[in-house]
Coordinates of C-alpha atoms (C1' of nucleotides) in Angstrom, one line a residue:
Chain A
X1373 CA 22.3 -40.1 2.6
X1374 CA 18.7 -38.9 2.9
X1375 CA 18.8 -39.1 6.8
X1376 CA 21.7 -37.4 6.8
X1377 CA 20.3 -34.4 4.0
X1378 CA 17.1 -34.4 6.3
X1379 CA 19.1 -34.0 9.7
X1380 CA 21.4 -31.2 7.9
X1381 CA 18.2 -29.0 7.4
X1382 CA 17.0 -29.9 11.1
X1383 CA 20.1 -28.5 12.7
X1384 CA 19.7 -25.4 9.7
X1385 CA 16.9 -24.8 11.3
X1386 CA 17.3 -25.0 15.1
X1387 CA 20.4 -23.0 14.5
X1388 CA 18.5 -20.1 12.8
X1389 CA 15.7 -20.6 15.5
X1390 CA 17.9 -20.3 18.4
X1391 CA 20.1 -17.2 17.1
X1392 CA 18.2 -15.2 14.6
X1393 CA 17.8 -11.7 15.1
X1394 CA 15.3 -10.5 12.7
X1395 CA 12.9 -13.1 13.9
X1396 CA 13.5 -11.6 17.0
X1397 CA 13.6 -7.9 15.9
X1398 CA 10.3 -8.7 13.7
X1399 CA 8.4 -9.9 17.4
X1400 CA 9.7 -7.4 19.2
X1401 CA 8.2 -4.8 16.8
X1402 CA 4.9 -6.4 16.4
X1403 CA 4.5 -6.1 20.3
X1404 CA 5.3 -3.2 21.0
X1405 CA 4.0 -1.1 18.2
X1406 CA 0.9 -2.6 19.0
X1407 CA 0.9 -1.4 22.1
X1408 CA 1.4 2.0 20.7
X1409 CA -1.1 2.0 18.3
X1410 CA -3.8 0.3 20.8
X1411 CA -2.5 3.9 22.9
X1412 CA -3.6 6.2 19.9
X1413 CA -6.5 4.3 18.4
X1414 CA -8.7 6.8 19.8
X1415 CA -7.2 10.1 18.6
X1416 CA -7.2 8.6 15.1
X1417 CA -3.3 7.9 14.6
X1418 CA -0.9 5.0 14.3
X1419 CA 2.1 4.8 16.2
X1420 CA 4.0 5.5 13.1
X1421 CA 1.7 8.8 12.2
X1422 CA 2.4 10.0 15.9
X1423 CA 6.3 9.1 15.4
X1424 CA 6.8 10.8 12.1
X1425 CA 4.6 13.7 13.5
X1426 CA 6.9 14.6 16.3
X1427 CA 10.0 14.5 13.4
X1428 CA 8.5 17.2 12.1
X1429 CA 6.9 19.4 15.0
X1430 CA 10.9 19.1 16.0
X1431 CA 12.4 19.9 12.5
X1432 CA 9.9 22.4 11.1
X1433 CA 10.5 22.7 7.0
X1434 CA 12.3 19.6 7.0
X1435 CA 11.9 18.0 3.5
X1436 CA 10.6 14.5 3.1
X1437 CA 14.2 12.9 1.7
X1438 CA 15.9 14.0 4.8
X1439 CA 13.2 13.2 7.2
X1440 CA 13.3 9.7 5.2
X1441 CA 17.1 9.4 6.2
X1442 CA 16.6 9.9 9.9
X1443 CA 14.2 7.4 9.8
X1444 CA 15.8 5.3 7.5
X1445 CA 12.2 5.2 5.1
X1446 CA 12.0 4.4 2.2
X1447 CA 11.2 7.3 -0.2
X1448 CA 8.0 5.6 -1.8
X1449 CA 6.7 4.4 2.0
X1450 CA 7.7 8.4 2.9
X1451 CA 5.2 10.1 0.3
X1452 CA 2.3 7.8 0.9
X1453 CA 2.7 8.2 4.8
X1454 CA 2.8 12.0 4.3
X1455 CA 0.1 11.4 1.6
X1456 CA -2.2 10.1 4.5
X1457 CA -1.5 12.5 7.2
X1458 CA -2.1 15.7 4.9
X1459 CA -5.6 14.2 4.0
X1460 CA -6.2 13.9 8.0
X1461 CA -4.4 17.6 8.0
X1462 CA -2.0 16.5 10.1
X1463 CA 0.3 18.3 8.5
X1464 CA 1.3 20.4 5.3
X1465 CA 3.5 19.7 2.5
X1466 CA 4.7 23.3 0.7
X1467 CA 6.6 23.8 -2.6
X1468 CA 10.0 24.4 -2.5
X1469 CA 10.7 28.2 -1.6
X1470 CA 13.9 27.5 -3.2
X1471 CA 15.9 24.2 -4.5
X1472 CA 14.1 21.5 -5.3
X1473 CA 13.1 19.8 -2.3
X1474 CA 9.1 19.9 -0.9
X1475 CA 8.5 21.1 2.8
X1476 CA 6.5 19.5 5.8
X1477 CA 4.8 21.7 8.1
X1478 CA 2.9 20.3 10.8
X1479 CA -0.8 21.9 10.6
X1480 CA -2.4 24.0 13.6
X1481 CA -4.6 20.3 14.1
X1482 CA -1.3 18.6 14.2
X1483 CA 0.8 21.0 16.5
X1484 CA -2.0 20.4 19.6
X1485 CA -2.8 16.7 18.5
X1486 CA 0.6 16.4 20.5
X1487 CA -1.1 17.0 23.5
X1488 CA -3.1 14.6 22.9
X1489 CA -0.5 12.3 22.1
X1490 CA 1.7 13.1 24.8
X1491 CA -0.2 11.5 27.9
X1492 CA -1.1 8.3 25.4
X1493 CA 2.7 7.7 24.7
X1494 CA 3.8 8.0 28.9
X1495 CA 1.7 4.8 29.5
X1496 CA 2.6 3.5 26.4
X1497 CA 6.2 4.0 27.3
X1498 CA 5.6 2.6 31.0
X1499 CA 3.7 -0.4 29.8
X1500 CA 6.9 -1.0 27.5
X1501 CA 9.3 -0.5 29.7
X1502 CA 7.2 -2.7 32.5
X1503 CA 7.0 -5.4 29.4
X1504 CA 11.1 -5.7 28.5
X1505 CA 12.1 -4.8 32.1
X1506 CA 13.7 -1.6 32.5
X1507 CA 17.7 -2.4 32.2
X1508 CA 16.1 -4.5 28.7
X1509 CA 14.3 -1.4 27.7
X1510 CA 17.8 0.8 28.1
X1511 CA 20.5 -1.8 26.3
X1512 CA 17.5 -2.1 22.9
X1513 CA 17.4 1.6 23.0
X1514 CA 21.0 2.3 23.4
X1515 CA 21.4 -0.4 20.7
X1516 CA 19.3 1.3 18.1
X1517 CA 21.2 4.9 19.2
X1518 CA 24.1 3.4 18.8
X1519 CA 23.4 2.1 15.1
X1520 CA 21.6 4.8 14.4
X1521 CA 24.6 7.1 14.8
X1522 CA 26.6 4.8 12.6
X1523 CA 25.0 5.2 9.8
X1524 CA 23.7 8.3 10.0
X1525 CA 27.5 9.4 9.8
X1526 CA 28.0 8.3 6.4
Chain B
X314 CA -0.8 32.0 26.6
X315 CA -0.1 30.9 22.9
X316 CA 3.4 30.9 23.3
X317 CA 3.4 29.0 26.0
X318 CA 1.4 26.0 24.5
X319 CA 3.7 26.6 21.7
X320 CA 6.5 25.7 24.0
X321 CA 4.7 23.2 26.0
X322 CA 4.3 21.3 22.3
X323 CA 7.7 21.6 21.8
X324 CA 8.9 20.0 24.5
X325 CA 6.5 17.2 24.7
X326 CA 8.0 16.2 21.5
X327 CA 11.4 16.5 22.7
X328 CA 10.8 14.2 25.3
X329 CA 9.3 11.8 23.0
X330 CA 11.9 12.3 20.4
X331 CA 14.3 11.5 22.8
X332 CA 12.5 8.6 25.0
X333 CA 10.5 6.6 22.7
X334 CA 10.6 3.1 22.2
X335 CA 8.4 2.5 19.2
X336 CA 10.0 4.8 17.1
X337 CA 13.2 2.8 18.1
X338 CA 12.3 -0.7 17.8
X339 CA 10.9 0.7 14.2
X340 CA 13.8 1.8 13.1
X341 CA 15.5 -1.3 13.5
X342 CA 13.1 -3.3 12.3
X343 CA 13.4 -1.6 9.0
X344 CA 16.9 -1.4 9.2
X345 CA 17.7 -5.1 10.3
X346 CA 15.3 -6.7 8.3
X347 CA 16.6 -4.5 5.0
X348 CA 19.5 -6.6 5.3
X349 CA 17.6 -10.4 5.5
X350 CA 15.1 -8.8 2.6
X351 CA 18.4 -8.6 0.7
X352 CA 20.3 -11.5 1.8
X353 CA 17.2 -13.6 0.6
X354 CA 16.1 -12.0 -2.3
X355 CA 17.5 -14.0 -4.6
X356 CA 16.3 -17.1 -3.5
X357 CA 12.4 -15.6 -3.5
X358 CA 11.6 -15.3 -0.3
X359 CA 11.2 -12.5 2.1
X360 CA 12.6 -12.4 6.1
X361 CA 9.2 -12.9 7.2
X362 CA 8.8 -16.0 5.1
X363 CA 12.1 -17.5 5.4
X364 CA 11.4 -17.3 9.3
X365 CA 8.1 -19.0 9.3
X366 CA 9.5 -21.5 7.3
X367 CA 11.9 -22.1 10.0
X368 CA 9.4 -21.9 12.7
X369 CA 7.3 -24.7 10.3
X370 CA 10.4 -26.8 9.6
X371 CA 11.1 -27.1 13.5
X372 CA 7.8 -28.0 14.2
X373 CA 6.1 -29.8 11.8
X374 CA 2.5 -30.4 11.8
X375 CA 1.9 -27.2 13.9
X376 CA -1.5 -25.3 13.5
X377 CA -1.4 -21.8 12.1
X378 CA -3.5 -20.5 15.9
X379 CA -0.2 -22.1 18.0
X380 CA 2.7 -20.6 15.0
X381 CA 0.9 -17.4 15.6
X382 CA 1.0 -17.4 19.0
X383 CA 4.7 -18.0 18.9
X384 CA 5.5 -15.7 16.8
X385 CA 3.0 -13.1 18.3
X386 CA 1.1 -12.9 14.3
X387 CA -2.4 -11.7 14.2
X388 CA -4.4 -14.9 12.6
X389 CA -5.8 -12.7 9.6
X390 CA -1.7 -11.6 9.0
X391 CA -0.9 -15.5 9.5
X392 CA -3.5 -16.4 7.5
X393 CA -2.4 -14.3 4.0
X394 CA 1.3 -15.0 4.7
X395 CA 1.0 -19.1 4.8
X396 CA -1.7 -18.7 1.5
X397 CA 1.5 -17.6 -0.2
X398 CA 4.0 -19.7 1.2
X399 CA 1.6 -22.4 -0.1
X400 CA 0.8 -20.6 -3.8
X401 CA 5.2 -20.6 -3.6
X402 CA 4.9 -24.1 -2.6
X403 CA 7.5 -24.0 0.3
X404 CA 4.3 -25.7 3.0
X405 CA 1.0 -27.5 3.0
X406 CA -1.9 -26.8 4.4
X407 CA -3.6 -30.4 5.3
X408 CA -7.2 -30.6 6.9
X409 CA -6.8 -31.7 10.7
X410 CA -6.5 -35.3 11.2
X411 CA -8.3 -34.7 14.4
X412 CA -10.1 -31.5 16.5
X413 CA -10.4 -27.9 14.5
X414 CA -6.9 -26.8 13.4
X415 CA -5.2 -27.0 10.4
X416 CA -1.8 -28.8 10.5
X417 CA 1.0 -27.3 8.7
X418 CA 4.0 -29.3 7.1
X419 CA 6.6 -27.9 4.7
X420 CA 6.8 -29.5 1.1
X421 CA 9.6 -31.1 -0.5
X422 CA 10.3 -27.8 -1.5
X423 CA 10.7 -26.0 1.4
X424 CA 12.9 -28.7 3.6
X425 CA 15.5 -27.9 0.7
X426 CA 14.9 -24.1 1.0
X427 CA 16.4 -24.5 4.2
X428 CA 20.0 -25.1 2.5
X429 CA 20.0 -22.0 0.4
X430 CA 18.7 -20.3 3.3
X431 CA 21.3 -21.2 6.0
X432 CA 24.3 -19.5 4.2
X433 CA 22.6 -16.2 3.4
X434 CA 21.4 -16.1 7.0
X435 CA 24.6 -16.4 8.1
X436 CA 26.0 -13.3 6.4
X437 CA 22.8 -11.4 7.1
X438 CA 23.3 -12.5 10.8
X439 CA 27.0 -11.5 10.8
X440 CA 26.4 -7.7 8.8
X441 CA 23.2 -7.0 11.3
X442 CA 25.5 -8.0 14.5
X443 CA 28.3 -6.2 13.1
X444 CA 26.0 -3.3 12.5
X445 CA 24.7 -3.4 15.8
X446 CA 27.9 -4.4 17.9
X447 CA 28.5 -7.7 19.4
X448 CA 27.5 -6.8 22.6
X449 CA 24.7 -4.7 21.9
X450 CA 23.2 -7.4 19.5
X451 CA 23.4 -10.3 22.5
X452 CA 21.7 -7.5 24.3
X453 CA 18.9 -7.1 22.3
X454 CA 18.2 -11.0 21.8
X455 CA 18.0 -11.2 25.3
X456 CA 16.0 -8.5 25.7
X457 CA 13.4 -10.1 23.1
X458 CA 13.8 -13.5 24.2
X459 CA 13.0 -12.6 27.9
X460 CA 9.9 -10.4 27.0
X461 CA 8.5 -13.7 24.8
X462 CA 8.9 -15.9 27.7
X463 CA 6.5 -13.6 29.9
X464 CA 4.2 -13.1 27.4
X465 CA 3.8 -16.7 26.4
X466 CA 3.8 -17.8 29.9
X467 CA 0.0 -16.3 30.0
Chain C
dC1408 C1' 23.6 28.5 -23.5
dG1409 C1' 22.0 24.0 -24.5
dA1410 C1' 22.5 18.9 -23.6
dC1411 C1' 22.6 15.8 -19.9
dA1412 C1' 23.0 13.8 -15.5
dT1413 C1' 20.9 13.6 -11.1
dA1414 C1' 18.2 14.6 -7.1
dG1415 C1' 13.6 14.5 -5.5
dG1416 C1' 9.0 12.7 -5.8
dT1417 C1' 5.2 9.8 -7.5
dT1418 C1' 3.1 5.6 -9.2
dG1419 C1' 2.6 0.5 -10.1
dT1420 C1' 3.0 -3.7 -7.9
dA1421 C1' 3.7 -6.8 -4.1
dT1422 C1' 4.3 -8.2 0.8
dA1423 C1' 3.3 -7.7 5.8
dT1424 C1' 0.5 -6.2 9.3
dG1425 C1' -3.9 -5.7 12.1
dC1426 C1' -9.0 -4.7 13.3
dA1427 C1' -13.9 -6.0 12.5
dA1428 C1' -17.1 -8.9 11.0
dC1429 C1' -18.3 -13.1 9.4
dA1430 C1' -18.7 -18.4 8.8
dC1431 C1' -18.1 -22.8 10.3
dT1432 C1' -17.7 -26.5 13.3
dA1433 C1' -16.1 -29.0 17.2
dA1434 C1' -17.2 -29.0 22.2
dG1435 C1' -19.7 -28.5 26.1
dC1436 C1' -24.1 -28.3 28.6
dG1437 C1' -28.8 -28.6 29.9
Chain D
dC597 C1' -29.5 -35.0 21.8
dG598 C1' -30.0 -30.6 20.3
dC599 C1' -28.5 -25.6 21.6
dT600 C1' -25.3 -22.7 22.6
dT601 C1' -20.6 -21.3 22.9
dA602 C1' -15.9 -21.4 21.9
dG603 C1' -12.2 -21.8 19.1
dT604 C1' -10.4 -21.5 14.2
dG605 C1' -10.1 -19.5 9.8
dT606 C1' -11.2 -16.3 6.1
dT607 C1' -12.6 -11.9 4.0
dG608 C1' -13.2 -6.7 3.7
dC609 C1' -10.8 -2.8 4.6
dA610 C1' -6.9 0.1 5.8
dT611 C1' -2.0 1.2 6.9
dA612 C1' 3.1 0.5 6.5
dT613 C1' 6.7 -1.1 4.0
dA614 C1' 9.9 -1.5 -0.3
dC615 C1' 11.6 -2.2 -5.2
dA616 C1' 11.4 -0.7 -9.9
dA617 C1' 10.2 2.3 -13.2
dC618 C1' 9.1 6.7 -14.2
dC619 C1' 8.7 12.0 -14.4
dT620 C1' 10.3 16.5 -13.8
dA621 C1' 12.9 20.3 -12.7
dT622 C1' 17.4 21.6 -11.1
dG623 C1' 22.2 22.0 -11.6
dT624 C1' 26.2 21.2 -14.2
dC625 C1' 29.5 21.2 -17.7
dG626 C1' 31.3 21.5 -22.2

DNA sequence: CGACATAGGTTGTATATGCAACACTAAGCG
DNA sequence: CGCTTAGTGTTGCATATACAACCTATGTCG
């Protein structure tokens, strides 16, 4: 009985090994936003600072509970990132001109940091793509598009 | 001049917006692994636990330098999360029995985990797939598991 | 118009992650 | 055999993430 308890948890194991997807989602995301990071390090930005960044140099005045659902962030996680990149005036966070909702501006320092960041995030890109093979790189992108869209729609 | 940086911003962060891997492979990884947080939380553990108990289960007696190079963990990262999978009491820590490393073994403990585990990864696998599509989902995995293979074959 | 519900944000706490710098010790070499 | 080097782990610091609990001001409705 205990053989047969032990061998249950074995086969538990190799199943969750062999088919798991956030195991694999949680590598994939460790290597390649380390990639991207390793690309900023020296303009002073994370991959995720230089992601949110471009949100908002492309939705000017968006307010940080919407930019949290396209990105599907947490509001907490949201206003300590934004915290962060107003203290390295990345960006600027404005009262409400009306309603209740804050808005992000993205500073003069954050506007042409993205011509910094533009160059970094090509070879970034290129070493990703080299890294998952390019018909990879296109079915994980597509993937997240498609998902995104899904529940984005509700 | 000015408005043509302006524009020049703009569109970089279109492209990138539109391109970008990293903000991608971010998205799901919040997204996916949301739904393991969930699935597991009411058995105390976390998706990144619950996989490196898994990953510990399969092969026992591992040291933490080779689990970290499987799963692509930073030692200092490995280092914290097995201290609390040991303070939860899921593994062991024992002093090599030969060489430098540490040798790894779940406890008692965390063998039986597995059996709480397996049903709550199964609905966590089946939501995420259904979240992601079928298809794209087997893309993904293969996506993953091929870019592992090169990078471990260094 | 005033009570109340709720949306939007922040704060407390905890986990997960990684870089740098350090400590320790087994291995390798002269 | 002792010195040096390498591999292995831990610790200090910082960021990213999320849940729960809270605050506040806005809207809403009786």
């Amino acid at each position: 009985m205990r053989r047969n308890q032990s061998s249950k948890i074995q086969k538990a194991a190799a199943t969750i090994a062999d088919q798991c997807l956030s195991m694999r989602i949680r590598f994939l995301n460790r290597t390649v936003n380390s990639i991207y990071d390793d690309a900023y390090r020296d303009i002073g930005i994370t991959a995720a600072q230089g992601n949110m960044l471009v949100a908002i140099v492309l939705n000017e005045r968006i307010s940080p509970t919407v930019l949290g659902q396209r990105l599907n962030i947490e509001k907490s996680t949201l206003s300590r990132n934004l915290e962060r990149m107003r203290n390295s005036d990345l960006i600027e966070v404005q009262e409400p001109s009306s309603g209740r909702s804050l808005e992000l501006v993205p500073t003069k320092k954050g506007h042409e940091l993205l011509l910094e960041i533009l160059p970094r995030w090509k070879a970034a890109q290129a070493t990703t793509r080299e890294l998952l093979g390019e018909n990879e790189a296109t079915d994980v992108a597509a993937a997240v598009d498609q998902a995104r869209e899904k529940l984005l729609s509700d």
